[in-house]
């Protein structure tokens, strides 16, 4: 059998250098021109349990990049979570400057490289220009995907307006899988997501799905039923994840998966194996934790403090206008967490002892 190199040249060149140059050009043209060609086979989909990361801040309120490496190690080693969604709602993105978001995204991508399966960077902003700049930047640093929230000061009033806005962000990173991030409780943007999806790939060729953080399960179900096989539809209301899975979610993205990721992976596995009782038992525990926390006051600052307490990583305060709550407030939520997710107690203890600081 002839190898490629030995095959007679059809172009008449005895050494066939022309052909080799042609193949070489095809292979390298994208890099030479600075344009990466989308390679669908290499795309990493949003599946499984994905942690929406908190942004580590110093006590003075500056971004603390030094904690990102240990944070990633914690997620992998203690929660078995290997995918992250950074600079989102949990990451306080809307309270950060564009420069801070770039520095954070860069560090998350750098430290996750070779360790994690997926890093999706949220690039939504109030200004189209800022979103475009962040989308371009996310492409440069090798993010596995970008997600965009709708602007919410001036809101789009129709699906077409929102689509056009998303298109103008997506074209700045045409090779990066693009996700619309629907979170009506925060943005107040109620455009049904199903209205966005019709023919969306014609407008946004890089469109790959939705991060759906709303509780309108009919809308979510219709997104799933009108989705294409290569899209990801991830559900983002942690306390009712089972309903999202029942509707056909391909994965889950949430803030609580930072500290109960391992349990939620068990929930997803139980669900997939048809063990509804076990799946529900885990879901109910999370509902009990969040129900308790919401009754006494649960916001991003409290959530972040809980993650600090559980992980032993000092993630710092939230940024103003959010504030840290008094210690007894967060301590009672930590105790509830420990009583529900018992097996974590020994870990917290040994982890903090190892660090030489007593937490409880
Ligand atoms: C509005 C918001 O931040 N939603 C998060 C993700 O989208 C969730 O992970 C929640 O933090 C979680 O479900 C607790 O309510
Ligand atoms: C939960 C989530 O996905 C976010 O923080 O953006």
Coordinates of N, CA, C and O and ligand atoms in Angstrom, one line a residue, residues 52 89-90 181-183 185-186 211-213 236-240 253-257 259 286 290 294 298 300 303, ligand 1:
X52 N -20.8 27.5 40.0 CA -20.7 28.9 39.7 C -19.8 29.5 40.8 O -20.2 29.6 42.0
X89 N -23.3 35.4 38.4 CA -24.1 36.1 39.4 C -23.3 35.8 40.8 O -23.0 36.8 41.5
X90 N -23.0 34.6 41.0 CA -22.3 34.2 42.2 C -20.9 34.9 42.3 O -20.4 35.2 43.4
X181 N -27.7 33.3 29.1 CA -27.8 33.1 30.5 C -29.1 33.8 30.9 O -29.2 35.0 31.0
X182 N -30.1 33.0 31.3 CA -31.4 33.5 31.6 C -31.6 33.5 33.1 O -31.6 32.5 33.8
X183 N -31.7 34.7 33.7 CA -31.9 34.8 35.2 C -32.8 35.9 35.5 O -32.5 37.0 36.0
X185 N -35.0 36.5 37.8 CA -35.2 37.0 39.2 C -34.2 38.2 39.4 O -34.4 39.0 40.2
X186 N -33.1 38.2 38.7 CA -32.1 39.2 38.9 C -32.2 40.3 37.8 O -32.2 41.5 38.1
X211 N -28.2 28.7 29.8 CA -28.1 28.5 31.2 C -29.4 29.1 31.7 O -29.6 30.3 31.7
X212 N -30.3 28.2 32.2 CA -31.6 28.6 32.5 C -31.8 28.7 34.1 O -31.9 27.7 34.7
X213 N -31.7 29.9 34.6 CA -31.9 30.1 36.0 C -33.2 30.7 36.4 O -33.3 31.6 37.2
X236 N -30.3 26.1 36.5 CA -29.6 26.9 37.5 C -30.4 27.3 38.7 O -30.0 28.2 39.4
X237 N -31.5 26.5 39.0 CA -32.1 26.8 40.3 C -31.8 25.5 41.2 O -32.5 24.5 41.1
X238 N -30.8 25.6 42.0 CA -30.3 24.5 42.7 C -31.3 23.7 43.5 O -31.4 22.5 43.6
X239 N -32.2 24.5 44.2 CA -33.2 23.9 45.1 C -34.3 23.1 44.4 O -35.1 22.5 45.0
X240 N -34.3 23.2 43.1 CA -35.3 22.4 42.4 C -34.7 21.8 41.1 O -35.3 21.7 40.1
X253 N -25.9 24.2 36.8 CA -24.9 25.2 37.2 C -25.4 25.9 38.4 O -26.6 26.4 38.4
X254 N -24.6 26.0 39.5 CA -25.2 26.7 40.6 C -24.2 27.1 41.7 O -23.0 26.5 41.7
X255 N -24.6 28.0 42.6 CA -23.7 28.5 43.6 C -23.4 27.4 44.7 O -22.4 27.3 45.2
X256 N -24.5 26.7 45.0 CA -24.4 25.7 46.1 C -23.5 24.5 45.8 O -23.0 23.8 46.7
X257 N -23.2 24.3 44.5 CA -22.4 23.2 44.1 C -20.9 23.4 44.5 O -20.1 22.5 44.4
X259 N -20.1 23.9 47.5 CA -19.9 23.2 48.8 C -20.8 22.0 49.0 O -20.6 21.3 50.0
X286 N -31.1 19.9 50.5 CA -30.7 21.2 50.0 C -31.8 22.2 50.2 O -31.6 23.3 50.6
X290 N -31.5 25.7 52.3 CA -31.7 27.0 51.8 C -33.0 27.6 52.4 O -33.1 28.8 52.6
X294 N -32.8 31.1 54.0 CA -33.7 32.2 53.5 C -34.5 32.8 54.6 O -34.8 34.0 54.6
X298 N -30.6 35.3 53.5 CA -29.6 34.6 52.7 C -29.4 35.4 51.5 O -30.3 35.7 50.7
X300 N -25.9 36.9 48.7 CA -24.6 36.4 48.2 C -23.5 36.5 49.2 O -22.7 35.6 49.3
X303 N -23.9 33.4 51.4 CA -23.6 32.3 50.6 C -22.0 32.1 50.5 O -21.5 31.1 50.7
Ligands
LIG1 C1 -30.1 33.9 41.2 C2 -28.9 33.0 41.4 O1 -27.9 33.5 41.8 N1 -29.1 31.8 41.0 C3 -28.0 30.9 41.1 C4 -27.6 30.4 39.8 O2 -28.1 30.7 38.8 C5 -28.4 29.7 42.0 O3 -27.3 28.8 42.1 C6 -28.8 30.1 43.4 O4 -27.7 30.8 44.0 C7 -29.2 28.9 44.2 O5 -30.2 28.2 43.5 C8 -29.7 29.4 45.6 O6 -30.9 30.1 45.5

